[in-house]
Amino acid sequence: MNGLLVLAGAFVLARLFFVATNYENFREHTVHFSNINSVAEDLSNLQGTLNLGLRASLTTDGAWPAEATAPLTDELKSLRTRIRLLGQDQEQDTKEIVTAVSSLADSVEQALALQPRDPKAASVAFSQLTDERMPAVWKLMLGTTRQGLTTVDVAQAKITHGDVLALQYGLVGIGLALLAGLGISYGIFDSVIRPIGDMHRTLLQVLSGDFRGVSLPRREDEIGAIGRVIEDIKARSEHVHRLAYYDNLTGLPNRLRLSRDVGEITRGAGDQRTFAVMLIGIDHFSAISSGFGPRYGDEVLRQIVKRIEPRLGRDGKLYRYSGDIFACALRECASDQEIQGIAEDLAQLITADFQTPIHAGELDTTLTVSIGVALSLQTERPDEILTEAEAALLEAKKGGGNATVTTVRQHSEQFRRRLKLADDIRKGIDAKEFEPFYQPVVDVERGVTVGAETLVRWRRANGQIMMPAEFIFVAEESDLIRGITKLMVNRACSNFAEWNAQGRDLRVSFNVSARLVQVGLKEIIVDALQRSGLPPDSLEMEITETVLIGNQSEAEKLLQDLKKLGLRLSLDDFGTGYSSMGYLSRFQVDKIKIDASFVKSLAAGDKQREVVASIVRLANRLNIDVVAEGVETVEQMQQLRAMGCKLMQGWLFAAALPAPDFPRWVDSTGVLLDELTRQNKMPTAIRGL
């Protein structure tokens, strides 16, 4: 009996020693994990301040508010202090986290440095950080949180394993030695094993992302201390999880969560099961946010959520996909026809609901929605399903919105081709494959070329030249138009500065699209003029009525700023819009360009010729230059000349020319015009250029 007691006691002491040696390791891992969560908390505060500042910038014409700089600086200091503390840990993942968060902090400081001299540039930089860099850091933090929980769980498992074995051996010895050991063992189980088991289950739940309540021991001993550490880990992990997977404004799960859930549905769906993803886009929502302010826009979004969620019921779950786009993952069904029927019914209900104005604050707003639906294919990955839904939504918005499109293969293929083209454009910008071509503007009275209109061409690596119609839409849609414009303006200003320095007197013009108004065109022009030395009055900006539709205040401010710089303004496609005459009085227009459709109509009769003649007379009386576009025949040139129009451009004279050919054409303009007049037809020399 005594020998058995001694043996049982030896086993108990040995296993308790094992527990003691592993407890320190467990403590170190929990402290490390606590440091990571502290960094995550400061990072969350920093993101919150950035979001508030960016919302406030919407009411200050995109300028970063100065009052947001001080709290942002304080949070950066706190974040760097937490990073230094984390850097002292010896864990393997510390270096990657410290590097990523430190790099983000450096980028925020660099953007802060822009605020005093260029608040708009600071706001753009902060927006890029929150849209691109911040999600990547959060993804890294979330992955590290899971890894840390696994490490803590392993250390806890070792302690649990040690405790269980110690008690098992002890109970065997004590049971053989004395039946009274049963009472002692029960007490130990109730006070040690059961609490440790609860803590172990809690760690496993946190590791799997399940934060539903599990009771932990409330004690003042070592087990109670471990329980409090685990509760702290659970709370911090839940906070990090919510920041990563949920939208702060609406409380809905976000795009990252949708991708994860769709992946789980795809993996769990059988061969005979299907589901769908629905994207719900609010048409023209940016006009509401910019017109009434971000606070009103946020309240409208919250009201939209209240209106859509009840309609989903058990058929789907609502997510916030992006700014004004919501998503719904519809439940699994047995066939494509069944899921398509559910999607179409939901789309009809949601569309009908939006016929009733949304009440937010003191205003009522009537909205329409565009809906894109993607039916899943069993072989598709989650990102492919979402791409299908985006393609369908884009198709629904093409006709002005207020439509529903269920994706078909050709839509998704078109969307993929646009994505591929956008990637090729990005590479083409880096390789400087875009180049300006120049269509001459000719003074037929003096027989000289006075300038040119700049037209972009894409010379691919294989030598193929792509016309703007093949890529401009994608460039504007993906915000790559800024890079193309910067290349064109810099090259054109450099070319014309060089040619004018050789004794020529030429002006160069650019077309201003609605998208260029929003991408910092003024800064691009100022930089190009400074680099090239071209005088500002040698540069013309051609505007159309479409530039002012939808973003009139931004466009008018840009045009006023360009006039202050000394640039000339040209009104393109004159006579085709609703307000062309009004723009002559609103802006200080230096030139008008008669649209090619009027030039073609000269042969149609006296009324059409009188319209063109009236435009020319009006321009001459207002002391505004007038250019006729699309001149293709000698007869058109002679008629326009008789009306008093001296400046012309069109294929009669030359198509758009690459830079190396343009000076030769300029120097031979007089000879070519003489030949044109003599032969009363387009000469071969002009055709060949």
XYZ file of C-alpha atoms in Angstrom:
689
model
C 0.000 0.000 0.000
C 2.720 2.493 0.988
C 4.673 1.590 -2.167
C 1.654 2.337 -4.343
C 1.128 5.670 -2.598
C 4.771 6.574 -3.152
C 4.532 5.578 -6.836
C 1.370 7.617 -7.348
C 2.961 10.596 -5.598
C 6.034 10.356 -7.859
C 3.872 10.371 -10.982
C 1.911 13.373 -9.724
C 5.089 15.343 -8.951
C 6.599 14.529 -12.350
C 3.524 15.679 -14.264
C 3.126 18.817 -12.161
C 6.745 19.687 -13.023
C 5.832 19.270 -16.718
C 2.896 21.648 -16.279
C 5.077 24.226 -14.527
C 7.665 24.232 -17.336
C 4.999 24.710 -20.005
C 3.058 27.391 -18.120
C 5.826 29.950 -18.659
C 5.748 29.243 -22.397
C 1.966 29.709 -22.378
C 2.312 33.004 -20.516
C 4.862 34.333 -23.032
C 2.584 33.488 -25.965
C -0.423 35.177 -24.371
C 1.607 38.349 -23.663
C 2.787 38.368 -27.291
C -0.781 37.953 -28.504
C -1.919 40.764 -26.210
C 0.744 43.039 -27.781
C -0.550 42.198 -31.257
C -4.099 43.071 -30.223
C -2.882 46.379 -28.741
C -1.366 47.265 -32.119
C -4.684 46.273 -33.758
C -6.624 48.577 -31.404
C -4.400 51.567 -32.199
C -4.626 50.709 -35.910
C -8.411 50.702 -35.624
C -8.362 54.168 -33.994
C -6.083 55.421 -36.791
C -8.432 54.061 -39.459
C -11.414 55.665 -37.738
C -9.745 59.083 -37.763
C -8.792 58.666 -41.439
C -12.397 57.804 -42.347
C -13.745 60.820 -40.438
C -11.210 63.081 -42.127
C -12.035 61.738 -45.584
C -15.764 62.212 -44.997
C -15.149 65.758 -43.849
C -13.013 66.380 -46.963
C -16.080 65.736 -49.157
C -17.560 68.993 -47.839
C -14.311 70.969 -48.433
C -13.830 70.213 -52.135
C -11.637 67.174 -51.405
C -9.154 69.017 -49.119
C -7.962 67.218 -45.990
C -9.245 69.142 -42.937
C -6.476 70.688 -40.805
C -8.347 69.883 -37.568
C -7.949 66.180 -38.265
C -4.141 66.401 -38.354
C -3.567 66.684 -34.566
C -5.538 63.585 -33.493
C -4.036 61.641 -36.401
C -0.521 62.623 -35.218
C -1.287 61.555 -31.620
C -2.604 58.177 -32.791
C 0.509 57.667 -34.943
C 2.710 58.256 -31.874
C 0.708 55.740 -29.838
C 0.838 53.222 -32.699
C 4.620 53.503 -33.011
C 5.006 52.987 -29.233
C 2.932 49.790 -29.468
C 5.017 48.681 -32.494
C 8.244 49.087 -30.496
C 6.822 46.996 -27.651
C 5.756 44.306 -30.130
C 9.214 44.382 -31.730
C 10.753 43.256 -28.429
C 8.930 39.894 -28.631
C 10.860 36.918 -29.915
C 7.997 35.389 -31.887
C 8.538 34.532 -35.575
C 5.634 36.608 -36.879
C 6.716 39.815 -35.102
C 9.026 41.067 -37.842
C 6.397 40.841 -40.610
C 3.772 42.679 -38.570
C 6.193 45.377 -37.390
C 7.395 45.934 -40.974
C 3.884 46.148 -42.441
C 2.431 48.449 -39.755
C 5.580 50.631 -39.656
C 5.410 51.020 -43.450
C 1.739 52.024 -43.173
C 2.592 54.530 -40.423
C 5.373 55.976 -42.599
C 2.930 56.391 -45.487
C 0.447 58.196 -43.208
C 3.215 60.550 -42.038
C 4.195 61.247 -45.638
C 0.585 62.052 -46.491
C 0.375 64.298 -43.387
C 3.381 66.200 -44.661
C 1.377 67.098 -47.806
C -1.482 68.701 -45.815
C 0.009 72.170 -45.179
C 0.869 72.806 -48.830
C -1.608 70.606 -50.707
C -4.627 69.432 -48.666
C -6.195 67.799 -51.727
C -3.125 65.693 -52.424
C -3.119 64.666 -48.753
C -6.759 63.636 -49.017
C -6.031 61.583 -52.171
C -3.096 59.910 -50.423
C -5.190 59.063 -47.350
C -7.959 57.680 -49.589
C -5.482 55.393 -51.346
C -4.150 54.222 -47.974
C -7.614 53.327 -46.648
C -8.670 51.621 -49.913
C -5.470 49.687 -50.702
C -2.921 49.509 -47.902
C -5.170 49.306 -44.842
C -7.121 46.162 -45.951
C -3.824 44.355 -46.617
C -2.544 45.214 -43.123
C -5.805 44.052 -41.570
C -5.609 40.804 -43.500
C -2.074 40.256 -42.153
C -3.208 41.103 -38.598
C -6.106 38.637 -38.877
C -3.841 35.864 -40.117
C -1.383 36.541 -37.296
C -4.237 36.502 -34.771
C -5.243 33.030 -35.928
C -1.636 31.808 -35.819
C -1.190 33.291 -32.329
C -4.358 31.606 -31.125
C -3.086 28.290 -32.478
C 0.207 28.752 -30.610
C -1.597 29.641 -27.396
C -3.895 26.675 -27.903
C -0.885 24.319 -28.312
C 0.708 25.671 -25.128
C -2.619 25.378 -23.283
C -3.055 21.856 -24.627
C 0.334 20.887 -23.209
C -0.682 22.210 -19.802
C -4.026 20.442 -20.029
C -2.335 17.241 -21.153
C 0.062 17.452 -18.215
C -2.718 18.101 -15.750
C -4.858 15.279 -17.073
C -2.036 12.741 -17.002
C -0.912 13.840 -13.543
C -4.399 13.433 -12.182
C -4.921 10.155 -14.020
C -1.753 8.607 -12.575
C -2.499 10.039 -9.180
C -6.034 8.663 -9.212
C -4.795 5.206 -10.245
C -2.327 5.102 -7.363
C -4.670 6.655 -4.837
C -7.564 4.443 -6.003
C -5.438 1.344 -5.499
C -4.182 2.649 -2.177
C -7.371 4.068 -0.722
C -11.021 4.273 -1.763
C -11.190 7.653 -0.107
C -9.123 8.936 -3.006
C -12.333 9.019 -5.004
C -13.539 11.951 -2.970
C -10.251 13.771 -3.397
C -10.197 13.121 -7.137
C -13.694 14.528 -7.566
C -12.666 17.683 -5.815
C -9.618 18.063 -8.034
C -11.720 17.411 -11.157
C -14.268 20.022 -10.191
C -11.685 22.638 -9.292
C -8.997 21.984 -11.959
C -9.957 19.685 -14.838
C -13.381 21.133 -15.593
C -12.181 24.799 -15.650
C -9.212 23.870 -17.836
C -11.532 22.004 -20.210
C -13.785 25.073 -20.455
C -10.785 27.268 -21.241
C -9.610 24.808 -23.859
C -13.015 24.802 -25.587
C -13.065 28.605 -25.508
C -9.707 28.793 -27.261
C -10.901 26.395 -29.951
C -14.036 28.484 -30.523
C -12.051 31.732 -30.773
C -9.684 30.032 -33.213
C -12.616 29.080 -35.441
C -14.137 32.595 -35.286
C -17.025 31.615 -32.991
C -17.271 34.161 -30.141
C -20.524 33.008 -28.557
C -20.370 32.894 -24.782
C -18.643 30.123 -22.837
C -18.489 30.517 -19.068
C -14.965 30.739 -17.621
C -14.037 30.305 -13.933
C -14.205 33.399 -11.729
C -11.482 32.597 -9.212
C -8.600 34.370 -7.554
C -6.028 31.596 -8.012
C -3.774 30.723 -10.967
C -6.586 29.047 -12.911
C -8.721 32.144 -12.536
C -5.789 34.277 -13.795
C -5.466 32.075 -16.874
C -9.216 32.393 -17.440
C -9.007 36.199 -17.318
C -6.175 36.178 -19.865
C -8.242 33.974 -22.172
C -11.258 36.276 -21.809
C -9.067 39.244 -22.746
C -7.753 37.338 -25.766
C -11.306 36.484 -26.738
C -12.487 40.102 -26.468
C -9.563 41.477 -28.456
C -9.857 38.769 -31.113
C -13.555 39.478 -31.483
C -12.747 43.179 -31.940
C -10.162 42.424 -34.628
C -12.569 39.999 -36.307
C -15.323 42.620 -36.435
C -13.015 45.272 -37.854
C -11.875 42.871 -40.568
C -15.239 41.353 -41.525
C -17.945 43.961 -40.802
C -18.867 47.423 -42.062
C -18.781 50.159 -39.405
C -21.591 52.247 -40.921
C -24.294 49.639 -41.482
C -23.107 46.810 -39.240
C -23.419 44.430 -42.199
C -20.759 41.847 -43.048
C -18.405 43.272 -45.656
C -16.932 42.133 -48.973
C -14.175 40.101 -47.310
C -16.768 38.201 -45.296
C -18.875 37.651 -48.430
C -15.902 36.126 -50.242
C -15.253 33.836 -47.274
C -18.902 32.788 -46.990
C -19.204 32.161 -50.729
C -16.099 29.973 -50.524
C -17.676 27.941 -47.721
C -20.917 27.571 -49.688
C -18.984 26.478 -52.787
C -17.026 23.862 -50.877
C -20.130 22.553 -49.103
C -22.476 22.508 -52.096
C -23.051 19.125 -53.659
C -22.862 18.375 -57.361
C -26.610 18.785 -57.690
C -26.873 22.033 -55.704
C -26.548 25.633 -56.888
C -26.773 29.134 -55.404
C -26.504 32.742 -56.560
C -24.891 36.058 -55.653
C -26.886 39.246 -56.182
C -25.291 42.712 -56.314
C -27.604 45.685 -55.688
C -26.187 49.021 -56.890
C -27.774 52.353 -55.944
C -28.037 54.416 -59.131
C -26.390 57.870 -59.094
C -25.777 57.727 -55.354
C -22.652 59.917 -55.636
C -24.888 62.862 -56.576
C -26.719 62.514 -53.247
C -23.531 62.338 -51.193
C -21.908 65.284 -52.961
C -25.094 67.348 -53.106
C -26.334 66.925 -49.523
C -23.164 65.909 -47.702
C -21.735 62.607 -46.450
C -23.878 62.547 -43.292
C -27.064 62.567 -45.311
C -25.607 59.949 -47.648
C -24.744 57.716 -44.680
C -28.268 58.002 -43.294
C -29.724 57.112 -46.703
C -27.544 53.974 -46.761
C -28.792 52.953 -43.323
C -32.398 53.406 -44.455
C -31.686 51.336 -47.575
C -30.448 48.481 -45.376
C -33.647 48.620 -43.318
C -35.653 48.425 -46.520
C -33.787 45.531 -48.190
C -33.068 43.178 -45.248
C -36.695 42.288 -44.434
C -37.236 41.272 -48.066
C -34.512 38.617 -47.958
C -36.028 36.528 -45.181
C -34.584 33.034 -45.174
C -33.570 33.221 -48.851
C -30.395 35.235 -48.394
C -27.996 37.264 -46.286
C -27.168 40.934 -46.935
C -23.617 42.315 -47.178
C -22.093 45.740 -47.854
C -20.036 45.103 -50.974
C -18.630 48.619 -51.496
C -19.667 52.264 -51.091
C -23.103 52.186 -52.743
C -23.309 48.492 -53.643
C -24.886 45.799 -51.474
C -24.607 42.056 -51.997
C -26.800 39.099 -51.183
C -25.728 35.454 -51.099
C -28.851 33.447 -51.883
C -29.467 30.044 -50.339
C -28.686 26.783 -52.104
C -31.294 25.276 -54.404
C -31.679 22.074 -56.359
C -31.639 23.664 -59.823
C -30.652 26.808 -61.727
C -34.312 27.446 -62.545
C -35.281 27.453 -58.865
C -32.485 29.817 -57.764
C -33.075 32.078 -60.757
C -36.756 32.276 -59.864
C -35.913 33.255 -56.257
C -33.431 35.887 -57.495
C -35.912 37.402 -59.958
C -38.691 37.524 -57.358
C -36.396 39.250 -54.862
C -35.211 41.700 -57.526
C -38.809 42.625 -58.360
C -39.671 43.156 -54.686
C -36.604 45.300 -54.052
C -37.143 47.353 -57.229
C -40.802 47.917 -56.291
C -39.823 49.003 -52.768
C -37.616 51.759 -54.183
C -40.550 53.379 -55.952
C -41.409 54.777 -52.522
C -39.129 57.701 -51.491
C -36.620 57.061 -48.709
C -37.013 59.361 -45.732
C -33.719 60.449 -44.151
C -33.502 63.452 -41.858
C -35.949 66.033 -43.152
C -35.683 65.042 -46.808
C -37.337 62.433 -49.011
C -35.184 60.869 -51.738
C -36.404 58.762 -54.640
C -33.817 56.232 -55.798
C -33.541 53.478 -58.362
C -31.411 50.345 -58.191
C -29.507 48.235 -60.683
C -29.239 44.531 -59.863
C -26.771 41.975 -61.189
C -27.238 38.261 -60.480
C -24.620 35.529 -60.932
C -25.671 31.886 -60.867
C -22.896 29.679 -59.513
C -21.132 26.964 -61.444
C -19.661 24.147 -59.418
C -16.230 24.570 -61.036
C -15.961 28.268 -60.223
C -13.922 29.851 -57.446
C -15.488 32.515 -55.156
C -13.659 35.364 -56.923
C -14.998 34.155 -60.287
C -18.580 34.132 -58.999
C -18.188 37.694 -57.712
C -16.655 38.715 -61.037
C -19.724 37.288 -62.788
C -21.985 39.346 -60.510
C -19.962 42.522 -61.138
C -20.239 41.957 -64.885
C -24.011 41.590 -64.587
C -24.295 44.746 -62.469
C -22.184 46.713 -64.949
C -24.440 45.524 -67.753
C -27.517 46.617 -65.766
C -26.053 50.109 -65.258
C -25.074 50.583 -68.913
C -28.509 51.718 -69.976
C -28.796 54.276 -67.184
C -29.686 51.875 -64.372
C -33.014 50.775 -62.883
C -32.600 47.330 -64.452
C -31.897 43.715 -63.513
C -29.454 41.471 -65.396
C -28.806 37.796 -64.725
C -25.303 37.134 -65.962
C -24.634 35.082 -69.027
C -21.261 33.837 -70.156
C -20.724 36.584 -72.745
C -21.136 39.288 -70.086
C -18.522 37.758 -67.841
C -16.168 37.207 -70.762
C -16.529 40.863 -71.740
C -15.833 41.850 -68.159
C -12.721 39.664 -68.066
C -11.549 41.171 -71.359
C -11.962 44.645 -69.875
C -9.941 43.600 -66.837
C -7.243 42.196 -69.138
C -7.256 45.356 -71.251
C -6.973 47.516 -68.115
C -3.936 45.495 -67.052
C -2.400 45.909 -70.542
C -3.052 49.674 -70.403
C -1.315 49.860 -67.033
C 1.713 48.057 -68.467
C 1.579 50.253 -71.578
C 1.726 53.402 -69.454
C 4.782 52.066 -67.624
C 6.417 51.212 -70.971
C 5.436 54.634 -72.449
C 3.660 52.968 -75.381
C 1.070 55.779 -75.687
C 2.081 58.618 -77.997
C 0.460 61.783 -79.391
C -0.571 62.126 -83.031
C -1.297 65.640 -84.348
C -4.024 66.676 -86.808
C -3.031 70.050 -88.315
C -5.173 73.191 -88.066
C -4.608 75.164 -91.278
C -5.043 78.901 -91.999
C -6.207 78.700 -95.641
C -5.888 82.500 -96.127
C -2.193 82.630 -95.233
C -1.396 79.103 -96.357
C 0.208 78.068 -93.076
C -0.367 75.560 -90.291
C -1.137 77.390 -87.047
C -1.459 74.450 -84.670
C -2.752 70.953 -84.159
C -5.242 68.908 -82.179
C -3.616 66.158 -80.087
C -5.022 62.648 -80.532
C -3.753 59.680 -78.543
C -2.592 56.455 -80.169
C -1.415 53.242 -78.485
C 1.586 51.707 -80.253
C 1.710 48.184 -78.845
C 4.922 46.239 -78.376
C 4.085 44.190 -81.510
C 3.880 47.372 -83.618
C 0.074 47.451 -83.791
C -1.479 50.906 -83.358
C -4.759 51.009 -81.423
C -7.243 53.851 -81.854
C -8.759 55.613 -78.790
C -12.194 54.044 -79.313
C -10.648 50.657 -78.477
C -9.276 51.576 -75.046
C -10.340 55.036 -73.780
C -13.566 53.796 -72.173
C -11.692 51.178 -70.143
C -8.972 53.711 -69.249
C -11.552 56.166 -67.904
C -13.513 53.435 -66.111
C -10.385 52.143 -64.311
C -8.872 55.610 -63.585
C -5.895 54.904 -65.854
C -6.763 57.973 -67.944
C -4.586 60.107 -65.649
C -1.444 58.175 -66.580
C -2.242 58.373 -70.314
C -3.027 62.093 -70.083
C 0.210 62.816 -68.243
C 2.211 61.069 -70.979
C 0.348 62.919 -73.769
C 0.552 66.392 -72.236
C 4.252 66.070 -71.372
C 5.206 64.805 -74.843
C 3.041 67.326 -76.713
C 4.314 70.312 -74.704
C 7.884 69.127 -75.212
C 7.341 68.647 -78.978
C 5.761 72.052 -79.562
C 8.290 73.867 -77.369
C 11.044 72.358 -79.535
C 9.295 73.140 -82.844
C 8.509 76.730 -81.825
C 12.112 77.220 -80.740
C 13.061 76.335 -84.348
C 11.094 79.360 -85.611
C 7.556 78.016 -85.983
C 4.540 79.639 -84.285
C 2.201 76.785 -83.339
C -0.476 76.082 -80.762
C -1.402 72.617 -79.492
C -4.848 71.638 -78.217
C -6.201 68.827 -76.022
C -9.688 67.439 -75.567
C -10.944 67.580 -71.955
C -13.239 64.675 -71.070
C -15.567 64.585 -68.058
C -13.298 62.028 -66.362
C -10.201 64.251 -66.784
C -11.891 66.914 -64.648
C -11.591 64.577 -61.647
C -8.015 63.307 -62.046
C -5.899 66.395 -61.330
C -5.644 67.802 -64.887
C -4.472 71.207 -63.651
C -1.469 69.723 -61.836
C -0.538 67.669 -64.916
C -0.630 70.775 -67.135
C 1.365 72.960 -64.727
C 4.049 70.279 -64.447
C 4.240 69.826 -68.246
C 4.549 73.578 -68.884
C 7.314 73.906 -66.306
C 9.235 70.936 -67.724
C 8.953 71.996 -71.372
C 9.073 75.791 -71.113
C 6.096 76.080 -73.491
C 4.213 79.388 -72.944
C 0.710 78.812 -71.491
C -0.981 80.711 -74.363
C 0.383 78.103 -76.784
C -1.794 75.481 -75.105
C -5.538 75.149 -75.757
C -8.109 73.071 -73.888
C -11.059 71.866 -75.999
C -14.243 71.381 -73.964
C -17.639 69.959 -74.886
C -21.024 70.217 -73.226
C -20.674 66.691 -71.818
C -17.796 67.899 -69.625
C -20.205 70.127 -67.706
C -23.016 67.593 -67.325
C -22.969 65.887 -63.906
C -19.945 67.731 -62.522
C -20.616 71.318 -63.522
C -19.088 73.007 -60.449
C -15.841 71.010 -60.701
C -15.542 71.631 -64.435
C -16.211 75.361 -64.151
C -13.600 75.747 -61.414
C -11.044 73.814 -63.493
C -11.688 75.978 -66.569
C -11.380 79.174 -64.512
C -8.107 77.941 -63.034
C -6.756 77.111 -66.502
C -7.672 80.583 -67.774
C -5.814 82.106 -64.820
C -2.744 80.113 -65.838
C -2.927 81.745 -69.279
C -4.279 78.799 -71.299
C -6.737 79.296 -74.158
C -10.209 77.702 -74.136
C -11.849 76.209 -77.204
C -15.528 75.185 -77.368
C -15.652 71.910 -79.328
C -18.617 70.510 -81.319
C -20.214 73.964 -81.302
C -23.903 73.996 -82.161
C -24.661 70.358 -81.308
C -25.484 70.798 -77.584
C -28.317 72.471 -75.716
C -26.299 75.281 -74.129
C -23.511 76.095 -76.594
C -24.573 79.750 -76.865
C -24.756 80.057 -73.074
C -21.182 78.862 -72.677
C -19.926 81.740 -74.844
C -21.148 84.217 -72.220
C -20.267 82.100 -69.160
C -16.654 81.312 -70.093
C -13.903 83.386 -71.657
C -13.840 81.317 -74.829
C -10.986 82.024 -77.256
C -12.083 79.704 -80.066
C -15.122 77.760 -81.244
C -14.985 74.657 -83.443
C -17.851 74.109 -85.856
C -18.909 70.483 -85.588
C -18.171 68.243 -88.579
C -21.886 67.461 -88.978
C -22.521 71.112 -89.988
C -19.654 71.025 -92.478
C -21.063 67.868 -94.093
C -24.500 69.513 -94.361
C -23.224 72.419 -96.501
C -24.253 70.578 -99.648
C -27.769 69.924 -98.296
C -29.181 73.370 -99.058
C -29.332 77.091 -98.287
C -30.695 76.687 -94.725
C -27.765 74.543 -93.645
C -25.258 76.930 -95.215
C -26.906 79.869 -93.471
C -26.597 78.155 -90.089
C -22.847 77.727 -90.593
C -22.490 81.282 -91.902
C -24.324 82.597 -88.813
C -21.916 80.767 -86.514
C -18.927 82.263 -88.368
C -20.405 85.799 -88.260
C -21.156 85.468 -84.539
C -17.608 84.341 -83.791
C -16.074 87.176 -85.831
C -18.236 89.799 -84.102
C -17.240 88.438 -80.681
C -13.584 88.449 -81.799
C -13.392 84.680 -81.287
C -11.420 82.387 -83.577
C -13.512 79.860 -85.456
C -12.311 76.495 -86.795
C -14.264 74.212 -89.119
C -13.793 70.511 -88.306
C -14.136 67.571 -90.671
C -13.334 69.371 -93.931
C -13.059 66.615 -96.561
C -13.625 68.280 -99.959
C -12.294 71.309 -101.825
C -15.894 72.505 -102.260
C -16.396 72.586 -98.493
C -13.141 74.512 -98.064
C -14.164 77.115 -100.663
C -17.641 77.585 -99.176
C -16.263 78.033 -95.653
C -13.619 80.438 -96.896
C -16.283 82.521 -98.635
C -18.197 82.721 -95.314
C -15.135 84.172 -93.579
C -13.888 80.999 -91.899
C -10.096 80.881 -92.263
C -9.116 78.060 -89.907
C -9.893 74.468 -90.883
C -8.921 70.899 -90.126
C -9.890 67.615 -91.685
C -8.824 64.767 -93.904
C -8.721 67.108 -96.926
C -5.497 68.476 -95.476
C -4.116 65.621 -93.381
C -5.037 62.828 -91.027
C -3.466 62.746 -87.582
C 0.340 62.584 -87.976
C 2.986 61.070 -85.692
C 5.429 63.537 -84.148
C 8.360 62.835 -86.537
C 6.197 63.631 -89.611
C 4.465 66.754 -88.299
C 7.262 69.387 -88.744
C 7.755 68.313 -92.387
C 4.031 68.756 -93.014
C 4.032 72.193 -91.354
C 6.939 73.402 -93.483
C 5.286 72.241 -96.732
C 1.735 73.471 -95.988
C 1.838 76.342 -98.480
C 3.005 74.174 -101.364
C 0.398 71.513 -100.627
C -2.427 74.079 -100.420
C -1.369 75.622 -103.737
C -1.446 72.188 -105.364
C -4.831 71.524 -103.746
C -6.284 74.743 -105.163
C -4.792 74.112 -108.613
C -5.994 70.557 -108.976
C -9.275 71.172 -107.146
C -8.807 67.804 -105.431
C -6.824 66.176 -102.628
C -3.166 65.830 -103.776
C -1.278 62.569 -103.529
C 1.307 64.130 -101.194
C -1.358 64.946 -98.634
C -2.936 61.507 -98.927
C 0.346 59.820 -98.127
C 1.014 61.694 -94.880
